[in-house]
CSV table of C-alpha atoms in Angstrom, one decimal:
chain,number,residue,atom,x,y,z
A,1,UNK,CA,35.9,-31.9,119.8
A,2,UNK,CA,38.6,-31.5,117.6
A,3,UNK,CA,39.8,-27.7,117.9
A,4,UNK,CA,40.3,-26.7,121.7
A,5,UNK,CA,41.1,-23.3,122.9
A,6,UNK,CA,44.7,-23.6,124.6
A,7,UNK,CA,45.0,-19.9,125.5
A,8,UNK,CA,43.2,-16.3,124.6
A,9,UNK,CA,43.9,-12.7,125.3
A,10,UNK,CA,43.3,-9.1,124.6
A,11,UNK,CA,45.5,-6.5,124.8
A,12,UNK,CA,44.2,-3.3,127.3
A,13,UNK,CA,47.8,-1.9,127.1
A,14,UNK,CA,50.0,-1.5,123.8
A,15,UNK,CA,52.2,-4.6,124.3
A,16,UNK,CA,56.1,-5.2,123.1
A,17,UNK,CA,56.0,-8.9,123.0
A,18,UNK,CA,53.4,-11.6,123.6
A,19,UNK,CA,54.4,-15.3,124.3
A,20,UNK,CA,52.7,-18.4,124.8
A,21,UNK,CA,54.7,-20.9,126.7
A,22,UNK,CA,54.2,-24.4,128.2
A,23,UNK,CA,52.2,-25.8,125.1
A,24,UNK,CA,50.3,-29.2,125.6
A,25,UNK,CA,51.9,-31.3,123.5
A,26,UNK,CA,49.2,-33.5,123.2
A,27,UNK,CA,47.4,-32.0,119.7
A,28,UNK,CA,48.3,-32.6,115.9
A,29,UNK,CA,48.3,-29.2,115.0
A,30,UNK,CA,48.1,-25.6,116.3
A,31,UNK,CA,46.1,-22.4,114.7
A,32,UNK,CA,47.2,-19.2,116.1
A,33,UNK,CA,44.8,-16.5,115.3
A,34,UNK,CA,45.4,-12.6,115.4
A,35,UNK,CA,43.3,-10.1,115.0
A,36,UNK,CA,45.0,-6.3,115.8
A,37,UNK,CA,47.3,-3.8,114.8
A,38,UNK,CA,50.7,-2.5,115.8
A,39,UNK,CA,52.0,0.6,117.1
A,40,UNK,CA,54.1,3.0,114.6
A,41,UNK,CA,53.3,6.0,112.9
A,42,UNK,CA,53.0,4.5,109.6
A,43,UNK,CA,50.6,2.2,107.0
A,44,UNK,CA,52.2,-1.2,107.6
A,45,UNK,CA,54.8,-3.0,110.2
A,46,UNK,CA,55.5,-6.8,110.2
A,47,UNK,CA,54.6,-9.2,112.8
A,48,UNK,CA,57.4,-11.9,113.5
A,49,UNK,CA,57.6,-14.9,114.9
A,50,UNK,CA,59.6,-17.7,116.5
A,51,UNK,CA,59.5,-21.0,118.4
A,52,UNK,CA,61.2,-21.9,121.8
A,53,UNK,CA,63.0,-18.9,121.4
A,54,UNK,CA,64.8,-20.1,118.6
A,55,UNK,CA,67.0,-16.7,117.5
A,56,UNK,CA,69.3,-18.9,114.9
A,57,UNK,CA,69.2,-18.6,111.3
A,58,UNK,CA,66.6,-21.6,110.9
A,59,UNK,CA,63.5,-20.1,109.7
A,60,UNK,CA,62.4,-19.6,105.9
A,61,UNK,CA,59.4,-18.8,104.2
A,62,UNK,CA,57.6,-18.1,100.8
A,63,UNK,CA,54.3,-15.7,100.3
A,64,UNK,CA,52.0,-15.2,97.4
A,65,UNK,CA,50.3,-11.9,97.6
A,66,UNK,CA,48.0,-9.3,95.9
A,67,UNK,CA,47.8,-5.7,96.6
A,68,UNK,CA,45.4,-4.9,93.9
A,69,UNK,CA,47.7,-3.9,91.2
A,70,UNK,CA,49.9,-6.6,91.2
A,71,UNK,CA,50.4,-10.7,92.2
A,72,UNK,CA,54.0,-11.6,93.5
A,73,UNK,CA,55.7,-14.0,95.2
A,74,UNK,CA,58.8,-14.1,97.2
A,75,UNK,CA,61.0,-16.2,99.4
A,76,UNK,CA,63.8,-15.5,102.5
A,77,UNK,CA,66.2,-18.1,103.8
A,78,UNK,CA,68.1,-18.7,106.5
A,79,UNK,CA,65.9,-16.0,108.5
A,80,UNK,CA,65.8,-15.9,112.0
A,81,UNK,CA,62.3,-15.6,111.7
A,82,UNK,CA,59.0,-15.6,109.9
A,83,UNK,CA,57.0,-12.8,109.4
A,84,UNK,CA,53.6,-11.2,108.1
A,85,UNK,CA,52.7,-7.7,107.4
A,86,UNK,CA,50.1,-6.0,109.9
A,87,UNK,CA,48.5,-2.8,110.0
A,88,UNK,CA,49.9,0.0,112.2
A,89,UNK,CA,48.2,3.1,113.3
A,90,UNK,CA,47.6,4.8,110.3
A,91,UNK,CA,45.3,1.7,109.3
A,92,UNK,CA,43.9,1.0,112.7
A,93,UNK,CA,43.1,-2.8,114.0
A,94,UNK,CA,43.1,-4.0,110.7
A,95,UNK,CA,44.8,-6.8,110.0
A,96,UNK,CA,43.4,-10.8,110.4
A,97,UNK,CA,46.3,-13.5,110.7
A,98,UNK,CA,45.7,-17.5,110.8
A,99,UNK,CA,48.9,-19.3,111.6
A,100,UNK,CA,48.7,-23.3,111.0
A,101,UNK,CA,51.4,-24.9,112.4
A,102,UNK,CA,51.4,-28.6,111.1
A,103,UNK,CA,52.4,-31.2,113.3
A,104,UNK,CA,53.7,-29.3,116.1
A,105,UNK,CA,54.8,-31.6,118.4
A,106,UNK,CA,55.7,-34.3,116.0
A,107,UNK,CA,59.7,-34.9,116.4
A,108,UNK,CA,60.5,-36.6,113.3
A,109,UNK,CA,60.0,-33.2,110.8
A,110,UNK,CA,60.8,-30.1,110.2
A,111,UNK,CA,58.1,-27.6,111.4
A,112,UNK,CA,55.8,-26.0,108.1
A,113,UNK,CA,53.3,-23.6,108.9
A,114,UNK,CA,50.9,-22.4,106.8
A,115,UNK,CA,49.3,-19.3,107.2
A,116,UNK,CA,46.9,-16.4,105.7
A,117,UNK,CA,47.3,-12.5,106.2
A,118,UNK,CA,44.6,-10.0,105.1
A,119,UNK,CA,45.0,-6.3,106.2
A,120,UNK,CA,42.3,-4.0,104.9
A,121,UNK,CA,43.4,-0.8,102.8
A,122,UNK,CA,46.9,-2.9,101.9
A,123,UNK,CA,46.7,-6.7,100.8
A,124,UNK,CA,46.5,-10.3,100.8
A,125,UNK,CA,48.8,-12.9,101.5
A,126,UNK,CA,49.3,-17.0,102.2
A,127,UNK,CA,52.2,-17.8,103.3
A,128,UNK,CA,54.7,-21.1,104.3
A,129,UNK,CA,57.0,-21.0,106.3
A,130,UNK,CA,60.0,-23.8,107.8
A,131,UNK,CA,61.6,-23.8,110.7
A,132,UNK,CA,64.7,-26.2,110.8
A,133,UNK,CA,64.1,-28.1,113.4
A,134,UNK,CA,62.7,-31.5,114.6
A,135,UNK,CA,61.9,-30.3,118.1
A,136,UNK,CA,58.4,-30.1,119.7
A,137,UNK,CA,57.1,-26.8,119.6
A,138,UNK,CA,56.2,-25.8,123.6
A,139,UNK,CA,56.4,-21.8,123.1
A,140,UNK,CA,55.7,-19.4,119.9
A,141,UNK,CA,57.0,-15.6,120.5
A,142,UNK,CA,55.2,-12.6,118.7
A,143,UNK,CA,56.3,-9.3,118.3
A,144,UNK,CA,56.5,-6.2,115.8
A,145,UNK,CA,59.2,-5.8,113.1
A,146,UNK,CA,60.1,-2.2,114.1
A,147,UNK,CA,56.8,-1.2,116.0
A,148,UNK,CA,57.0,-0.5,119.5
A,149,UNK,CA,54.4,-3.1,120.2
A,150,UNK,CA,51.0,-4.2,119.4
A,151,UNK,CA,47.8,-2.2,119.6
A,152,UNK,CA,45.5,-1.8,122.6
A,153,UNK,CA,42.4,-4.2,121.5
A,154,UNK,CA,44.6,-7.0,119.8
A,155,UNK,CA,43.8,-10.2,120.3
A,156,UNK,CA,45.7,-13.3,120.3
A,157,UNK,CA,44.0,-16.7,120.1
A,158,UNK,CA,45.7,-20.2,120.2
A,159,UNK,CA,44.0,-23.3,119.4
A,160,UNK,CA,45.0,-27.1,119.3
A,161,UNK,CA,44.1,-29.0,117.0
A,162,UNK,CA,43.2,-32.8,117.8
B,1,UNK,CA,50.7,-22.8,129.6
B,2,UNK,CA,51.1,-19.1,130.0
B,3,UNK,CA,50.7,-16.0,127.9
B,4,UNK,CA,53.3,-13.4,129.0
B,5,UNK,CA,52.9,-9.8,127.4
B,6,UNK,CA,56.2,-7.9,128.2
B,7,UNK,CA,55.3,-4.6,128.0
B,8,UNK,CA,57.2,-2.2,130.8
B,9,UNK,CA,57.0,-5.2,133.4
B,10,UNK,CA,53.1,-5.9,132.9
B,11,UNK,CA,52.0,-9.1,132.8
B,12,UNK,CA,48.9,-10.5,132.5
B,13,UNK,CA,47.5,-14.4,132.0
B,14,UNK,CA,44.6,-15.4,130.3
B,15,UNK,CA,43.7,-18.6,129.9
B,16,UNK,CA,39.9,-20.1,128.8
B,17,UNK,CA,41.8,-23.8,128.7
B,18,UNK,CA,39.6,-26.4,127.8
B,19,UNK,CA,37.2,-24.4,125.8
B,20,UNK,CA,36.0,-26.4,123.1
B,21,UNK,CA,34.1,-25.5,120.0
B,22,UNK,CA,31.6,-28.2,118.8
B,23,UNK,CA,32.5,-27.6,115.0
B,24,UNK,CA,34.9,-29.4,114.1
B,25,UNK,CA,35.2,-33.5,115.0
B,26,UNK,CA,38.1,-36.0,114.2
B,27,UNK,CA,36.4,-38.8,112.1
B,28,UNK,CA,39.2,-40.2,110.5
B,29,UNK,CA,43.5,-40.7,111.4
B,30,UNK,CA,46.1,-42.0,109.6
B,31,UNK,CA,50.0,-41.5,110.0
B,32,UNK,CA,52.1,-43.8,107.6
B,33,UNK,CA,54.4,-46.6,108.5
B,34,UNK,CA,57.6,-47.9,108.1
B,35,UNK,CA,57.6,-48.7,104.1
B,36,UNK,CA,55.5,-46.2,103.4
B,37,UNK,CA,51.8,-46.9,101.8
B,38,UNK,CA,50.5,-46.5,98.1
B,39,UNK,CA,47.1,-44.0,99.2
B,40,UNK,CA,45.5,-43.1,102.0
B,41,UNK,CA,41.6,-44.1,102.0
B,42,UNK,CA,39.0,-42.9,103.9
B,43,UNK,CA,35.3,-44.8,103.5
B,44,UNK,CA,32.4,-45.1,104.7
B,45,UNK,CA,32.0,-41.4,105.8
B,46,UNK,CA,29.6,-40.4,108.6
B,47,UNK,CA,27.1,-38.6,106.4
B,48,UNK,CA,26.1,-36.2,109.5
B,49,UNK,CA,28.0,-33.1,109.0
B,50,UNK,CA,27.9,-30.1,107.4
B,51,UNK,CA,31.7,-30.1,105.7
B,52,UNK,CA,34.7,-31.9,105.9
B,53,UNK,CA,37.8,-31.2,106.1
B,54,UNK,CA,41.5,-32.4,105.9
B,55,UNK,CA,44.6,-31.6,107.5
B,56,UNK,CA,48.0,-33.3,106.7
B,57,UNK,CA,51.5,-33.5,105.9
B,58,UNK,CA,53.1,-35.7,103.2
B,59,UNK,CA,56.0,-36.8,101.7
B,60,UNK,CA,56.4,-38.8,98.0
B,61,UNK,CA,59.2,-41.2,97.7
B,62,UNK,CA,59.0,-40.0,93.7
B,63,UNK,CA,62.7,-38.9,92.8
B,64,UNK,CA,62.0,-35.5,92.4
B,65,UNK,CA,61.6,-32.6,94.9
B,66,UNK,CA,58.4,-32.7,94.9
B,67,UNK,CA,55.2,-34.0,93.3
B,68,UNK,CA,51.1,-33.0,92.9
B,69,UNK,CA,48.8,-35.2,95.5
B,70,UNK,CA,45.3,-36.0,94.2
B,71,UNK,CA,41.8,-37.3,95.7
B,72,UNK,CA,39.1,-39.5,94.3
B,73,UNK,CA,36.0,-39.5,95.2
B,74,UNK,CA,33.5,-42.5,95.7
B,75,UNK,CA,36.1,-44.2,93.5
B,76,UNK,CA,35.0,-42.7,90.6
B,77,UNK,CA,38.2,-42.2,88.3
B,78,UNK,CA,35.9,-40.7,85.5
B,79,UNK,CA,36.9,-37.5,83.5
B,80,UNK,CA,34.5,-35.8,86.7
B,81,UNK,CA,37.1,-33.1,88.3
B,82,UNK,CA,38.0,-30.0,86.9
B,83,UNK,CA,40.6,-27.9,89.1
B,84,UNK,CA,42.5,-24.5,89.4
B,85,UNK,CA,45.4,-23.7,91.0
B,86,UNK,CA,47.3,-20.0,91.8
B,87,UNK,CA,50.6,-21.0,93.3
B,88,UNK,CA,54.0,-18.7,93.8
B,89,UNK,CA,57.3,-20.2,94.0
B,90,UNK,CA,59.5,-17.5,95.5
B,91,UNK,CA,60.3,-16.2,92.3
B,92,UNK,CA,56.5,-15.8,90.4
B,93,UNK,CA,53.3,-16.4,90.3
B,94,UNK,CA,51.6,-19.3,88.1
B,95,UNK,CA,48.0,-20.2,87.7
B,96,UNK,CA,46.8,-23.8,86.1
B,97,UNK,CA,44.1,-25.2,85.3
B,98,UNK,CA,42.7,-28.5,84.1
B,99,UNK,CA,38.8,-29.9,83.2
B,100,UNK,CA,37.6,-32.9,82.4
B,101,UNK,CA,40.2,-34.6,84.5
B,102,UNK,CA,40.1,-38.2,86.4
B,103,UNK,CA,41.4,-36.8,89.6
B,104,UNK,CA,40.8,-33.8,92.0
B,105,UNK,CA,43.6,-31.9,93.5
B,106,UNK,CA,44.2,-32.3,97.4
B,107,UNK,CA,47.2,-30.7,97.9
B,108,UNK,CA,49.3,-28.6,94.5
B,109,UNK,CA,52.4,-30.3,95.7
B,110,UNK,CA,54.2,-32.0,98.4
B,111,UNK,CA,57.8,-32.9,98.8
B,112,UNK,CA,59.7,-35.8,97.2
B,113,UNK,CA,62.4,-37.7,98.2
B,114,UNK,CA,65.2,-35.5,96.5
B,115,UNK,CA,64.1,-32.9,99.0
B,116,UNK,CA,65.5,-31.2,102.7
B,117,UNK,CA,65.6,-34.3,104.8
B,118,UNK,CA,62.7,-34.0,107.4
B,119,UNK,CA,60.5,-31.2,105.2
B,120,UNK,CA,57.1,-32.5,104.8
B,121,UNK,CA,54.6,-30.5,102.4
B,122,UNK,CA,51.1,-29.3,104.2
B,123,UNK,CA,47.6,-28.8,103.3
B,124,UNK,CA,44.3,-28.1,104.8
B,125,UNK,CA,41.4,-29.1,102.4
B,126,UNK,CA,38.0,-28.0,102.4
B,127,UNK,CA,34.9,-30.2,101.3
B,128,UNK,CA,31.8,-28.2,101.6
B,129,UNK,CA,28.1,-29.7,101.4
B,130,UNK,CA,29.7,-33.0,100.7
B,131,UNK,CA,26.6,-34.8,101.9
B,132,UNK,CA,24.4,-32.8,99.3
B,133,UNK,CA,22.4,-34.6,96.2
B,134,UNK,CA,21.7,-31.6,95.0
B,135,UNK,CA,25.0,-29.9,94.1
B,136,UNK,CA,28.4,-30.8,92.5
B,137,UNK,CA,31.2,-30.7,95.5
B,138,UNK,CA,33.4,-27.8,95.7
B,139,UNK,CA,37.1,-28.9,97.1
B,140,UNK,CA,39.4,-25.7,98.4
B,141,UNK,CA,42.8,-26.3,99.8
B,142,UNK,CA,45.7,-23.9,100.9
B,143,UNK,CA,49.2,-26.2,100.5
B,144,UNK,CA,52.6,-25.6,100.2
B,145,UNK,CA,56.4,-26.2,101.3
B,146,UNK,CA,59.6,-24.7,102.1
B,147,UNK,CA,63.3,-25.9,101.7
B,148,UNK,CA,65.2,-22.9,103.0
B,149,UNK,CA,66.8,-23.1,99.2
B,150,UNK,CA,65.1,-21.7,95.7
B,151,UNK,CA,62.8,-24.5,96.1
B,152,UNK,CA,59.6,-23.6,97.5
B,153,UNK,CA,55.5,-23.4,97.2
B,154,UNK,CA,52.7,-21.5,98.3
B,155,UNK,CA,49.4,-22.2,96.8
B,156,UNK,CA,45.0,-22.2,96.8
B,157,UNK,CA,43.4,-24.7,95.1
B,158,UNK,CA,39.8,-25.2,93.6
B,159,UNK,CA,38.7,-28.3,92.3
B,160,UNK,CA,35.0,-29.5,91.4
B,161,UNK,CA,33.5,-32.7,91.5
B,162,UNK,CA,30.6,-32.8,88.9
B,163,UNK,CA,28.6,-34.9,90.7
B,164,UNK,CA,25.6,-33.5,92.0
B,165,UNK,CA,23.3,-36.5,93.0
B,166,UNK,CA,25.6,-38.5,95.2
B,167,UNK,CA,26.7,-37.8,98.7
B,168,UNK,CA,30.5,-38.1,99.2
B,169,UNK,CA,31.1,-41.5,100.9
B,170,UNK,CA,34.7,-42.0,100.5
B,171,UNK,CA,38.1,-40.4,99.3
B,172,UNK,CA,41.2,-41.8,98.1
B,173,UNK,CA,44.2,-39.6,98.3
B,174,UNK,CA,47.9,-40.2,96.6
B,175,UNK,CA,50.5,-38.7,94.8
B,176,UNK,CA,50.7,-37.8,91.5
B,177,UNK,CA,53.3,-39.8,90.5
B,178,UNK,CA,51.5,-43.0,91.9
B,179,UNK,CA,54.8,-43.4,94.3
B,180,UNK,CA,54.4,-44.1,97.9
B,181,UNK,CA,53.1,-41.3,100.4
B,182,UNK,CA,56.7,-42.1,103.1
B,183,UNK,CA,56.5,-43.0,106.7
B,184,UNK,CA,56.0,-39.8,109.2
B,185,UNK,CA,53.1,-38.7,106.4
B,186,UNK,CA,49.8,-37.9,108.6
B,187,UNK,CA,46.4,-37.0,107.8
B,188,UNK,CA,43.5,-36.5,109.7
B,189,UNK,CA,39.6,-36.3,108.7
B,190,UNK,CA,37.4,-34.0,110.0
B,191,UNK,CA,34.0,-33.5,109.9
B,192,UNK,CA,32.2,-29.6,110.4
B,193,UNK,CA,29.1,-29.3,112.0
């Protein structure tokens, strides 16, 4: 069948960083899906995230979101990363993130992902996002923007995509 | 593969490898050659599933940055596809519509060949019922592309089909400017039990 379930977890601690590494490399695309919060006193933090632990300035991205007043859209280049917003504590496990990362493992393009944010109480977002690089992805690193790490109950699910 | 969770030294692996869900099936794989190809065509579609959908990235050779990709269905190139589209560009947010048109939208844009060498535009497109003779289709797609410059897209799509009596048996898919979809271009067919 065409999506297969590479990896899964749960959180039972709050967690500062969650990686997968060793990806097959034998799928057309990946979906990462998260389902959680992060730990901060506050509304919202950020979730970022890179591939093969990537640190450079080769990420950029574009969003188009709603908070229920108003519709905007804005871009960042030459990021060394991409990012959505997730809820923190104030909000609770709140958020729902769907990562598509197109053609993966395909060395001949630049890696787009595509990817949907909802967080309940704050907004709605799809996103793209390029990383500058021609490289197979075999690792994608997660963790907050300024939070000390993501909620107990979070969970992380990585799929390939045949 | 592992999942490591740094969190004050814990680590902890979980791993359900191999677990597959019985939704989704490949039916259908193309990935563009040298020279590049006019459309993409898939026919004769297994008329067992629930949904379809498709997954790809694509390039136009159009001399432009980037350029709209369309679908036909069942060939028919009658004024039978109406279509929405909310897109931002980095800067602000558009919305577009059109009705009575000869084409469906697949993707709101992909790149062209004035583009960042190597960026690709991406979409994954919904058909739901497609087998029904009962209802006109409903196509969904999220697309879009990034240059790491002022040149960018993030998008939904809605188009409609208004044909309610016959089941989808093939699509056609190809740019907007009728140019050639470029080598390295892949998409793949699913179908959604």
């Amino acid at each position: 069948m065409a999506y297969t379930l590479i990896a899964s977890q749960t959180l039972l601690n709050p967690t500062a960083t969650v990686t997968f590494s060793g990806i097959p490399q034998g799928f057309k695309d990946l979906m990462l899906e998260f389902n959680g919060g992060i730990v901060k006193a506050a509304n919202i933090d950020s979730l970022l995230v890179q591939f093969n632990n990537d640190t450079g300035s080769n990420y950029s991205y574009t969003d188009l979101s709603g908070n229920g007043t108003t519709a905007s859209s804005t871009r960042q280049s030459s990021a060394t990363y991409f990012w959505c917003d997730v809820a923190a504590t104030n909000l609770g496990l709140s958020s729902v993130s769907t990562f598509n990362v197109m053609s993966y493992a395909n060395t001949n393009v630049y890696k787009t992902t595509l990817y949907r944010e909802a967080t309940a109480g704050n907004d709605t977002e799809a996103r793209v996002s390029l990383w500058r690089s021609t490289t197979a992805i075999t690792s994608i690193k997660l963790f907050p923007y300024t939070g000390s790490g993501f909620a107990t109950g979070s969970t992380f699910k990585l799929w390939g995509v045949f | 593969m592992s999942i490591k969770s740094m969190s004050s030294g814990n680590r902890s692996i979980s791993m359900l490898a191999g677990q597959t869900p019985e939704h989704h099936v490949l039916i259908g794989d193309v990935t563009v050659g040298a020279g590049g190809t006019a459309s993409i065509t898939f026919s004769n579609i297994d008329q067992s599933y629930q949904h379809l959908q498709i997954r790809g990235i694509a390039r136009s050779s159009v001399s432009a940055e980037s350029d709209a990709f369309r679908i036909r269905l069942n060939g028919d190139a009658g004024n039978n596809y109406a279509r929405h589209i909310l897109y931002g560009n980095g800067a602000s947010v558009y919305s577009m519509a059109a009705s009575s048109a000869n084409l469906g939208t697949a993707s709101g844009a992909v790149t062209g060949s004035t583009a960042t060498a190597n960026t690709f535009g991406v979409f994954i497109l919904d058909i739901l019922d497609y087998s029904s003779t009962a209802k006109n289709k409903t196509l969904r797609s999220i697309y879009g592309f990034d240059y790491n410059s002022t040149v960018s897209e993030i998008g939904l799509t809605s188009s409609l089909w208004m044909n309610s009596s016959t089941a989808v048996t093939s699509m056609n898919l190809f740019t907007g400017s009728s140019s050639n979809i470029v080598q390295f271009s892949t998409i793949q067919l699913y179908g959604v039990k």
